[in-house]
Amino acid sequence: MKAALLYKPGDIRVEEIEEPKVQNPDEVLVKVEYVGICGSDVHYYAEGEIGDAVLEDPLIIGHEPAGVVLELGPSVKSLKPGDRVAIDPAIHCGRCEPCLEGNPNLCLNIRFFGTPPQQGAFREKLVHPEHLLFKLPPEISTAGGAMLEVYGVAIHAVELGKVKPGYEVAVIGGGPVGLATAQIAALSGASRIFLSEPIPERREMAKKLGADVVIDPTRADTVQLIMDLTNGRGVDVAFEAAGEKETFQQCVDLCKNGGTAVFIGIPSDDRIILTASRARRKGLTIRMARRMKNVYPRAIKLAASGRIDPEEMISHLFPLERIAEAFEMLKGKDKGGAIKVMIEI
């Protein structure tokens, strides 16, 4: 079967590899049909590392897949061949302290698609445990199913921020996760949502998805404008979803006294610089978003009910053979005007 292997920064190759086989009773063989490209995938492609997770051997990256069930292990009861499924990319142990405390996203033994050494999803077939496969209803396309990981991250981030009805919220960064975060915050009752994003196509999408005030940070001072529009109060919750050096501090500056900053973005140099006195004097709560936990069923319900349209953000579709072209586009500063890029396997 074909798979895309990342050998080193900027060097991703589509090659033939051995097909996986169902080996355990609870495993399912899935034909992968769509995989979204995440910002973290772009980090691996451009830099070969995220923090202390370093590319050493050829790696299949990608962790936002959906596909069709091909074969079942003998104990699998909830699925059948032909079912379309969204695939949770995180395999947690279920036994360590974080897992037992209800935080599987913090599992000490986690294996996550496309994080060394765990192989990811840019391949034609994969084998995965039954409990991490979520059947898609007719209302959700398979491509839409591949977007549910993005919405899962957003749901988790909004829950970390404890957004309540009437809250004012800022989102710094209008990539797919930032856009989904703004949308989930709106569904959670936020009364006004500010979103800052330099790419025009993403700003237009932000308006469609529920952002009330959309800011071009290349033409306006994001912090000053939002502070002016809130009469100097600031926002209840600020979400960082850009991963740029200055945007973490912007979230601190934007929060009201006693507010909450939620950091979702991944800085390219693995460093966050904050003015401690501002955060301290405001008495801020700072939360670090680590992927997601137990959210696929809720994301599916939101999509099936029409509250969200997970396909709406998909702006570009590339075949697996052109995956290098897709990554080169996303590596550029303007992202080629892309919102969400999907690989069709």
mmCIF file of C-alpha atoms in Angstrom:
data_model
loop_
_atom_site.group_PDB
_atom_site.id
_atom_site.type_symbol
_atom_site.label_atom_id
_atom_site.label_comp_id
_atom_site.label_asym_id
_atom_site.label_seq_id
_atom_site.Cartn_x
_atom_site.Cartn_y
_atom_site.Cartn_z
ATOM 1 C CA MET A 1 0.000 0.000 0.000
ATOM 2 C CA LYS A 2 1.033 3.643 -0.390
ATOM 3 C CA ALA A 3 2.084 5.908 2.465
ATOM 4 C CA ALA A 4 3.750 9.307 2.808
ATOM 5 C CA LEU A 5 6.930 9.121 4.894
ATOM 6 C CA LEU A 6 8.747 12.165 6.225
ATOM 7 C CA TYR A 7 12.493 11.508 6.065
ATOM 8 C CA LYS A 8 13.751 14.921 7.144
ATOM 9 C CA PRO A 9 12.513 18.509 7.073
ATOM 10 C CA GLY A 10 11.182 19.246 3.608
ATOM 11 C CA ASP A 11 11.589 15.657 2.410
ATOM 12 C CA ILE A 12 8.312 13.719 2.325
ATOM 13 C CA ARG A 13 8.003 10.757 -0.052
ATOM 14 C CA VAL A 14 5.085 8.592 -1.162
ATOM 15 C CA GLU A 15 6.289 4.994 -1.047
ATOM 16 C CA GLU A 16 5.024 1.426 -0.946
ATOM 17 C CA ILE A 17 4.967 -0.125 2.533
ATOM 18 C CA GLU A 18 3.638 -3.358 3.972
ATOM 19 C CA GLU A 19 -0.101 -3.514 4.626
ATOM 20 C CA PRO A 20 -1.164 -3.700 8.298
ATOM 21 C CA LYS A 21 -3.068 -6.712 9.584
ATOM 22 C CA VAL A 22 -5.631 -7.180 12.342
ATOM 23 C CA GLN A 23 -3.772 -8.988 15.129
ATOM 24 C CA ASN A 24 -5.830 -8.408 18.283
ATOM 25 C CA PRO A 25 -9.518 -9.237 18.878
ATOM 26 C CA ASP A 26 -10.566 -5.602 19.337
ATOM 27 C CA GLU A 27 -8.776 -4.222 16.286
ATOM 28 C CA VAL A 28 -10.296 -2.925 13.057
ATOM 29 C CA LEU A 29 -8.721 -2.511 9.623
ATOM 30 C CA VAL A 30 -9.716 0.824 8.100
ATOM 31 C CA LYS A 31 -9.319 2.130 4.560
ATOM 32 C CA VAL A 32 -8.206 5.715 5.092
ATOM 33 C CA GLU A 33 -10.004 8.134 2.768
ATOM 34 C CA TYR A 34 -9.239 11.632 4.070
ATOM 35 C CA VAL A 35 -6.623 13.099 6.394
ATOM 36 C CA GLY A 36 -6.401 16.761 7.373
ATOM 37 C CA ILE A 37 -3.056 18.529 7.566
ATOM 38 C CA CYS A 38 -2.612 20.059 11.024
ATOM 39 C CA GLY A 39 -0.287 22.870 11.999
ATOM 40 C CA SER A 40 1.736 20.386 14.030
ATOM 41 C CA ASP A 41 2.254 18.312 10.866
ATOM 42 C CA VAL A 42 3.629 21.445 9.217
ATOM 43 C CA HIS A 43 6.014 21.901 12.166
ATOM 44 C CA TYR A 44 7.371 18.392 11.625
ATOM 45 C CA TYR A 45 7.636 18.974 7.880
ATOM 46 C CA ALA A 46 9.388 22.336 8.228
ATOM 47 C CA GLU A 47 11.530 21.751 11.320
ATOM 48 C CA GLY A 48 11.607 18.012 12.007
ATOM 49 C CA GLU A 49 10.573 18.445 15.628
ATOM 50 C CA ILE A 50 8.060 19.778 18.106
ATOM 51 C CA GLY A 51 9.759 20.415 21.432
ATOM 52 C CA ASP A 52 11.457 17.201 22.503
ATOM 53 C CA ALA A 53 9.558 15.085 19.944
ATOM 54 C CA VAL A 54 12.219 14.818 17.251
ATOM 55 C CA LEU A 55 12.118 13.110 13.870
ATOM 56 C CA GLU A 56 14.908 10.524 13.798
ATOM 57 C CA ASP A 57 13.623 7.800 11.461
ATOM 58 C CA PRO A 58 11.252 8.021 8.482
ATOM 59 C CA LEU A 59 7.805 8.743 9.905
ATOM 60 C CA ILE A 60 4.256 8.699 8.591
ATOM 61 C CA ILE A 61 2.776 11.889 10.015
ATOM 62 C CA GLY A 62 -0.891 12.936 10.040
ATOM 63 C CA HIS A 63 -3.440 12.527 12.822
ATOM 64 C CA GLU A 64 -6.789 13.760 11.464
ATOM 65 C CA PRO A 65 -8.147 10.740 9.549
ATOM 66 C CA ALA A 66 -11.472 9.273 8.583
ATOM 67 C CA GLY A 67 -12.220 6.246 6.462
ATOM 68 C CA VAL A 68 -14.190 3.059 5.865
ATOM 69 C CA VAL A 69 -14.116 -0.178 7.858
ATOM 70 C CA LEU A 70 -12.673 -3.122 5.907
ATOM 71 C CA GLU A 71 -12.128 -5.925 8.420
ATOM 72 C CA LEU A 72 -13.002 -6.659 12.063
ATOM 73 C CA GLY A 73 -11.270 -8.484 14.878
ATOM 74 C CA PRO A 74 -13.399 -11.277 16.402
ATOM 75 C CA SER A 75 -14.531 -9.268 19.455
ATOM 76 C CA VAL A 76 -15.649 -6.144 17.564
ATOM 77 C CA LYS A 77 -19.417 -5.668 17.873
ATOM 78 C CA SER A 78 -20.146 -1.979 17.288
ATOM 79 C CA LEU A 79 -18.962 -1.776 13.677
ATOM 80 C CA LYS A 80 -19.311 -3.669 10.421
ATOM 81 C CA PRO A 81 -17.472 -3.584 7.078
ATOM 82 C CA GLY A 82 -18.542 -0.554 5.067
ATOM 83 C CA ASP A 83 -19.149 1.681 8.075
ATOM 84 C CA ARG A 84 -17.600 5.125 7.745
ATOM 85 C CA VAL A 85 -15.636 6.184 10.821
ATOM 86 C CA ALA A 86 -13.800 9.111 12.357
ATOM 87 C CA ILE A 87 -10.577 7.963 13.970
ATOM 88 C CA ASP A 88 -9.334 9.221 17.336
ATOM 89 C CA PRO A 89 -5.541 9.369 16.892
ATOM 90 C CA ALA A 90 -4.655 9.009 20.589
ATOM 91 C CA ILE A 91 -4.105 5.541 22.026
ATOM 92 C CA HIS A 92 -3.957 5.842 25.807
ATOM 93 C CA CYS A 93 -3.132 3.121 28.298
ATOM 94 C CA GLY A 94 -6.145 3.533 30.612
ATOM 95 C CA ARG A 95 -4.044 2.538 33.635
ATOM 96 C CA CYS A 96 -1.741 5.437 34.531
ATOM 97 C CA GLU A 97 -2.643 8.162 37.034
ATOM 98 C CA PRO A 98 -3.821 10.775 34.470
ATOM 99 C CA CYS A 99 -5.973 8.187 32.682
ATOM 100 C CA LEU A 100 -7.550 7.067 35.947
ATOM 101 C CA GLU A 101 -8.197 10.706 36.854
ATOM 102 C CA GLY A 102 -10.148 11.197 33.626
ATOM 103 C CA ASN A 103 -7.383 12.880 31.637
ATOM 104 C CA PRO A 104 -6.470 10.410 28.880
ATOM 105 C CA ASN A 105 -4.996 13.251 26.824
ATOM 106 C CA LEU A 106 -2.277 13.456 29.498
ATOM 107 C CA CYS A 107 -1.607 9.696 29.513
ATOM 108 C CA LEU A 108 1.944 8.866 30.553
ATOM 109 C CA ASN A 109 2.102 6.093 27.964
ATOM 110 C CA ILE A 110 0.165 7.701 25.153
ATOM 111 C CA ARG A 111 0.779 6.777 21.541
ATOM 112 C CA PHE A 112 -0.384 9.504 19.187
ATOM 113 C CA PHE A 113 -0.526 9.256 15.411
ATOM 114 C CA GLY A 114 2.405 10.942 13.724
ATOM 115 C CA THR A 115 4.350 11.674 16.903
ATOM 116 C CA PRO A 116 7.665 9.784 16.940
ATOM 117 C CA PRO A 117 7.826 6.825 17.033
ATOM 118 C CA GLN A 118 4.082 6.217 16.412
ATOM 119 C CA GLN A 119 3.228 6.043 12.716
ATOM 120 C CA GLY A 120 0.450 8.344 11.575
ATOM 121 C CA ALA A 121 -2.386 8.448 9.084
ATOM 122 C CA PHE A 122 -1.066 9.528 5.676
ATOM 123 C CA ARG A 123 -1.410 5.978 4.353
ATOM 124 C CA GLU A 124 -3.990 3.888 2.586
ATOM 125 C CA LYS A 125 -4.859 1.555 5.471
ATOM 126 C CA LEU A 126 -4.398 1.405 9.231
ATOM 127 C CA VAL A 127 -5.383 -0.848 12.135
ATOM 128 C CA HIS A 128 -6.907 0.762 15.220
ATOM 129 C CA PRO A 129 -8.802 -0.287 18.389
ATOM 130 C CA GLU A 130 -12.587 -0.430 18.148
ATOM 131 C CA HIS A 131 -13.191 2.018 21.006
ATOM 132 C CA LEU A 132 -11.276 4.750 19.165
ATOM 133 C CA LEU A 133 -13.382 4.503 16.005
ATOM 134 C CA PHE A 134 -16.586 6.537 15.824
ATOM 135 C CA LYS A 135 -19.264 5.652 13.295
ATOM 136 C CA LEU A 136 -20.332 8.580 11.144
ATOM 137 C CA PRO A 137 -24.060 9.143 10.602
ATOM 138 C CA PRO A 138 -25.382 9.914 7.101
ATOM 139 C CA GLU A 139 -25.421 13.648 7.865
ATOM 140 C CA ILE A 140 -21.598 13.760 8.051
ATOM 141 C CA SER A 141 -19.408 13.107 5.011
ATOM 142 C CA THR A 142 -16.174 11.184 5.374
ATOM 143 C CA ALA A 143 -14.193 14.358 4.678
ATOM 144 C CA GLY A 144 -16.245 16.054 7.386
ATOM 145 C CA GLY A 145 -15.370 13.183 9.703
ATOM 146 C CA ALA A 146 -11.693 13.976 9.206
ATOM 147 C CA MET A 147 -12.409 17.487 10.534
ATOM 148 C CA LEU A 148 -13.779 16.257 13.856
ATOM 149 C CA GLU A 149 -10.343 16.110 15.482
ATOM 150 C CA VAL A 150 -10.056 19.860 14.891
ATOM 151 C CA TYR A 151 -13.415 20.438 16.543
ATOM 152 C CA GLY A 152 -12.428 18.105 19.365
ATOM 153 C CA VAL A 153 -9.415 20.283 20.140
ATOM 154 C CA ALA A 154 -11.641 23.362 20.044
ATOM 155 C CA ILE A 155 -14.252 21.836 22.355
ATOM 156 C CA HIS A 156 -11.543 20.906 24.853
ATOM 157 C CA ALA A 157 -10.027 24.403 24.707
ATOM 158 C CA VAL A 158 -13.387 26.109 25.252
ATOM 159 C CA GLU A 159 -14.055 23.818 28.201
ATOM 160 C CA LEU A 160 -10.658 24.718 29.677
ATOM 161 C CA GLY A 161 -11.633 28.378 29.336
ATOM 162 C CA LYS A 162 -14.982 27.696 31.051
ATOM 163 C CA VAL A 163 -16.777 29.964 28.605
ATOM 164 C CA LYS A 164 -20.204 30.929 29.950
ATOM 165 C CA PRO A 165 -23.212 32.615 28.329
ATOM 166 C CA GLY A 166 -22.541 36.329 28.040
ATOM 167 C CA TYR A 167 -18.757 36.066 28.140
ATOM 168 C CA GLU A 168 -16.628 38.145 25.798
ATOM 169 C CA VAL A 169 -13.919 36.111 24.106
ATOM 170 C CA ALA A 170 -10.828 36.799 21.988
ATOM 171 C CA VAL A 171 -9.215 34.291 19.645
ATOM 172 C CA ILE A 172 -5.737 35.094 18.370
ATOM 173 C CA GLY A 173 -5.162 33.114 15.189
ATOM 174 C CA GLY A 174 -7.738 32.108 12.600
ATOM 175 C CA GLY A 175 -6.356 28.803 11.417
ATOM 176 C CA PRO A 176 -8.687 25.796 11.557
ATOM 177 C CA VAL A 177 -8.382 25.337 15.331
ATOM 178 C CA GLY A 178 -8.800 29.048 16.017
ATOM 179 C CA LEU A 179 -11.836 29.208 13.744
ATOM 180 C CA ALA A 180 -13.364 26.130 15.360
ATOM 181 C CA THR A 181 -12.662 27.601 18.803
ATOM 182 C CA ALA A 182 -14.520 30.782 17.892
ATOM 183 C CA GLN A 183 -17.432 28.720 16.596
ATOM 184 C CA ILE A 184 -17.628 26.524 19.700
ATOM 185 C CA ALA A 185 -17.358 29.608 21.931
ATOM 186 C CA ALA A 186 -20.311 31.110 20.063
ATOM 187 C CA LEU A 187 -22.312 27.920 20.555
ATOM 188 C CA SER A 188 -21.401 28.065 24.252
ATOM 189 C CA GLY A 189 -23.082 31.442 24.589
ATOM 190 C CA ALA A 190 -20.282 33.979 24.197
ATOM 191 C CA SER A 191 -21.887 37.371 23.641
ATOM 192 C CA ARG A 192 -19.068 38.861 21.591
ATOM 193 C CA ILE A 193 -16.135 37.155 19.897
ATOM 194 C CA PHE A 194 -13.064 38.979 18.641
ATOM 195 C CA LEU A 195 -10.748 37.158 16.238
ATOM 196 C CA SER A 196 -7.382 38.347 14.931
ATOM 197 C CA GLU A 197 -5.918 36.794 11.764
ATOM 198 C CA PRO A 198 -3.642 38.176 9.012
ATOM 199 C CA ILE A 199 -4.791 35.931 6.111
ATOM 200 C CA PRO A 200 -7.828 37.442 4.308
ATOM 201 C CA GLU A 201 -9.492 34.131 3.420
ATOM 202 C CA ARG A 202 -9.413 33.052 7.039
ATOM 203 C CA ARG A 203 -10.856 36.359 8.209
ATOM 204 C CA GLU A 204 -13.777 35.903 5.829
ATOM 205 C CA MET A 205 -14.370 32.403 7.181
ATOM 206 C CA ALA A 206 -14.256 33.750 10.746
ATOM 207 C CA LYS A 207 -17.171 36.055 9.945
ATOM 208 C CA LYS A 208 -19.191 33.109 8.620
ATOM 209 C CA LEU A 209 -18.480 31.011 11.701
ATOM 210 C CA GLY A 210 -19.641 33.495 14.314
ATOM 211 C CA ALA A 211 -16.839 35.966 15.051
ATOM 212 C CA ASP A 212 -18.361 39.378 15.738
ATOM 213 C CA VAL A 213 -15.251 41.527 15.306
ATOM 214 C CA VAL A 214 -12.570 40.293 12.895
ATOM 215 C CA ILE A 215 -9.214 42.065 12.989
ATOM 216 C CA ASP A 216 -6.345 42.233 10.505
ATOM 217 C CA PRO A 217 -3.291 42.466 12.804
ATOM 218 C CA THR A 218 -1.159 43.826 9.962
ATOM 219 C CA ARG A 219 -3.337 46.944 9.854
ATOM 220 C CA ALA A 220 -4.503 47.403 13.440
ATOM 221 C CA ASP A 221 -3.114 46.916 16.933
ATOM 222 C CA THR A 222 -5.131 43.896 18.056
ATOM 223 C CA VAL A 223 -4.748 44.511 21.783
ATOM 224 C CA GLN A 224 -5.459 48.233 21.625
ATOM 225 C CA LEU A 225 -8.509 47.782 19.411
ATOM 226 C CA ILE A 226 -10.081 45.094 21.599
ATOM 227 C CA MET A 227 -9.346 47.043 24.772
ATOM 228 C CA ASP A 228 -10.986 50.109 23.225
ATOM 229 C CA LEU A 229 -14.035 48.093 22.167
ATOM 230 C CA THR A 230 -14.406 46.658 25.680
ATOM 231 C CA ASN A 231 -13.949 50.090 27.317
ATOM 232 C CA GLY A 232 -10.633 49.017 28.821
ATOM 233 C CA ARG A 233 -12.072 45.966 30.563
ATOM 234 C CA GLY A 234 -10.638 43.258 28.335
ATOM 235 C CA VAL A 235 -12.186 39.876 27.640
ATOM 236 C CA ASP A 236 -13.230 37.081 29.961
ATOM 237 C CA VAL A 237 -11.262 34.454 28.038
ATOM 238 C CA ALA A 238 -8.491 34.812 25.455
ATOM 239 C CA PHE A 239 -7.455 31.870 23.290
ATOM 240 C CA GLU A 240 -4.005 31.738 21.697
ATOM 241 C CA ALA A 241 -4.200 29.710 18.471
ATOM 242 C CA ALA A 242 -1.405 31.180 16.357
ATOM 243 C CA GLY A 243 1.814 30.002 17.994
ATOM 244 C CA GLU A 244 3.653 33.247 17.261
ATOM 245 C CA LYS A 245 6.095 34.855 19.688
ATOM 246 C CA GLU A 246 3.953 37.899 20.393
ATOM 247 C CA THR A 247 0.527 36.266 20.531
ATOM 248 C CA PHE A 248 0.869 34.589 23.925
ATOM 249 C CA GLN A 249 1.596 37.955 25.530
ATOM 250 C CA GLN A 250 -1.320 39.455 23.607
ATOM 251 C CA CYS A 251 -3.650 36.994 25.309
ATOM 252 C CA VAL A 252 -2.349 38.046 28.715
ATOM 253 C CA ASP A 253 -2.791 41.707 27.800
ATOM 254 C CA LEU A 254 -6.330 41.116 26.529
ATOM 255 C CA CYS A 255 -7.676 39.320 29.590
ATOM 256 C CA LYS A 256 -9.672 41.210 32.173
ATOM 257 C CA ASN A 257 -8.569 41.061 35.798
ATOM 258 C CA GLY A 258 -9.362 37.549 36.945
ATOM 259 C CA GLY A 259 -9.715 36.317 33.361
ATOM 260 C CA THR A 260 -8.436 33.171 31.700
ATOM 261 C CA ALA A 261 -5.883 32.690 28.924
ATOM 262 C CA VAL A 262 -5.920 29.366 27.085
ATOM 263 C CA PHE A 263 -2.810 28.539 25.071
ATOM 264 C CA ILE A 264 -3.496 26.195 22.143
ATOM 265 C CA GLY A 265 -0.813 27.187 19.631
ATOM 266 C CA ILE A 266 2.628 25.609 19.340
ATOM 267 C CA PRO A 267 5.540 28.094 19.171
ATOM 268 C CA SER A 268 8.124 27.078 16.575
ATOM 269 C CA ASP A 269 11.063 27.577 18.960
ATOM 270 C CA ASP A 270 9.274 25.839 21.881
ATOM 271 C CA ARG A 271 9.454 29.027 23.962
ATOM 272 C CA ILE A 272 6.722 31.258 25.385
ATOM 273 C CA ILE A 273 7.703 34.724 26.621
ATOM 274 C CA LEU A 274 5.341 36.503 29.009
ATOM 275 C CA THR A 275 5.542 39.570 31.197
ATOM 276 C CA ALA A 276 5.008 37.905 34.547
ATOM 277 C CA SER A 277 3.917 41.052 36.373
ATOM 278 C CA ARG A 278 0.951 41.623 34.052
ATOM 279 C CA ALA A 279 -0.339 38.094 34.440
ATOM 280 C CA ARG A 280 0.265 38.146 38.187
ATOM 281 C CA ARG A 281 -1.335 41.518 38.862
ATOM 282 C CA LYS A 282 -4.383 40.491 36.892
ATOM 283 C CA GLY A 283 -4.610 37.228 38.806
ATOM 284 C CA LEU A 284 -4.983 35.341 35.553
ATOM 285 C CA THR A 285 -5.675 31.666 35.125
ATOM 286 C CA ILE A 286 -3.449 30.300 32.355
ATOM 287 C CA ARG A 287 -4.432 26.951 30.873
ATOM 288 C CA MET A 288 -2.356 24.891 28.446
ATOM 289 C CA ALA A 289 -4.492 22.946 25.980
ATOM 290 C CA ARG A 290 -3.193 19.421 25.371
ATOM 291 C CA ARG A 291 -5.042 17.910 22.439
ATOM 292 C CA MET A 292 -8.522 16.772 23.586
ATOM 293 C CA LYS A 293 -10.328 14.167 25.642
ATOM 294 C CA ASN A 294 -13.545 12.207 25.188
ATOM 295 C CA VAL A 295 -15.053 14.668 22.726
ATOM 296 C CA TYR A 296 -15.648 12.774 19.478
ATOM 297 C CA PRO A 297 -19.240 11.763 20.345
ATOM 298 C CA ARG A 298 -20.159 15.375 21.113
ATOM 299 C CA ALA A 299 -18.449 16.690 17.973
ATOM 300 C CA ILE A 300 -20.414 14.149 15.938
ATOM 301 C CA LYS A 301 -23.688 15.257 17.563
ATOM 302 C CA LEU A 302 -22.928 18.909 16.810
ATOM 303 C CA ALA A 303 -22.219 18.112 13.167
ATOM 304 C CA ALA A 304 -25.165 15.736 12.717
ATOM 305 C CA SER A 305 -27.544 18.324 14.191
ATOM 306 C CA GLY A 306 -26.297 21.012 11.818
ATOM 307 C CA ARG A 307 -24.882 23.207 14.593
ATOM 308 C CA ILE A 308 -21.523 22.973 12.820
ATOM 309 C CA ASP A 309 -20.644 22.090 9.233
ATOM 310 C CA PRO A 310 -17.228 20.423 9.473
ATOM 311 C CA GLU A 311 -16.706 20.566 5.694
ATOM 312 C CA GLU A 312 -17.140 24.328 5.558
ATOM 313 C CA MET A 313 -13.494 25.030 6.377
ATOM 314 C CA ILE A 314 -12.023 22.654 3.785
ATOM 315 C CA SER A 315 -10.549 24.936 1.123
ATOM 316 C CA HIS A 316 -8.051 22.656 -0.632
ATOM 317 C CA LEU A 317 -8.025 18.955 -1.484
ATOM 318 C CA PHE A 318 -4.821 17.217 -2.629
ATOM 319 C CA PRO A 319 -4.271 13.589 -3.645
ATOM 320 C CA LEU A 320 -1.676 11.682 -1.628
ATOM 321 C CA GLU A 321 0.768 11.862 -4.548
ATOM 322 C CA ARG A 322 0.824 15.673 -4.226
ATOM 323 C CA ILE A 323 1.268 15.810 -0.462
ATOM 324 C CA ALA A 324 4.658 17.547 -0.730
ATOM 325 C CA GLU A 325 3.016 20.336 -2.734
ATOM 326 C CA ALA A 326 0.377 20.721 -0.035
ATOM 327 C CA PHE A 327 2.994 21.014 2.709
ATOM 328 C CA GLU A 328 5.064 23.518 0.748
ATOM 329 C CA MET A 329 1.978 25.685 0.354
ATOM 330 C CA LEU A 330 1.219 25.561 4.079
ATOM 331 C CA LYS A 331 4.833 26.278 5.001
ATOM 332 C CA GLY A 332 4.556 29.711 3.393
ATOM 333 C CA LYS A 333 3.617 32.726 5.455
ATOM 334 C CA ASP A 334 0.320 33.293 3.650
ATOM 335 C CA LYS A 335 -0.492 29.528 3.552
ATOM 336 C CA GLY A 336 -1.480 29.973 -0.102
ATOM 337 C CA GLY A 337 -4.718 31.459 1.184
ATOM 338 C CA ALA A 338 -5.689 28.036 2.511
ATOM 339 C CA ILE A 339 -8.053 27.527 5.416
ATOM 340 C CA LYS A 340 -8.022 23.739 5.809
ATOM 341 C CA VAL A 341 -6.055 21.440 3.523
ATOM 342 C CA MET A 342 -7.201 17.845 3.228
ATOM 343 C CA ILE A 343 -5.340 14.910 1.697
ATOM 344 C CA GLU A 344 -7.490 12.440 -0.214
ATOM 345 C CA ILE A 345 -5.989 8.966 0.024
#
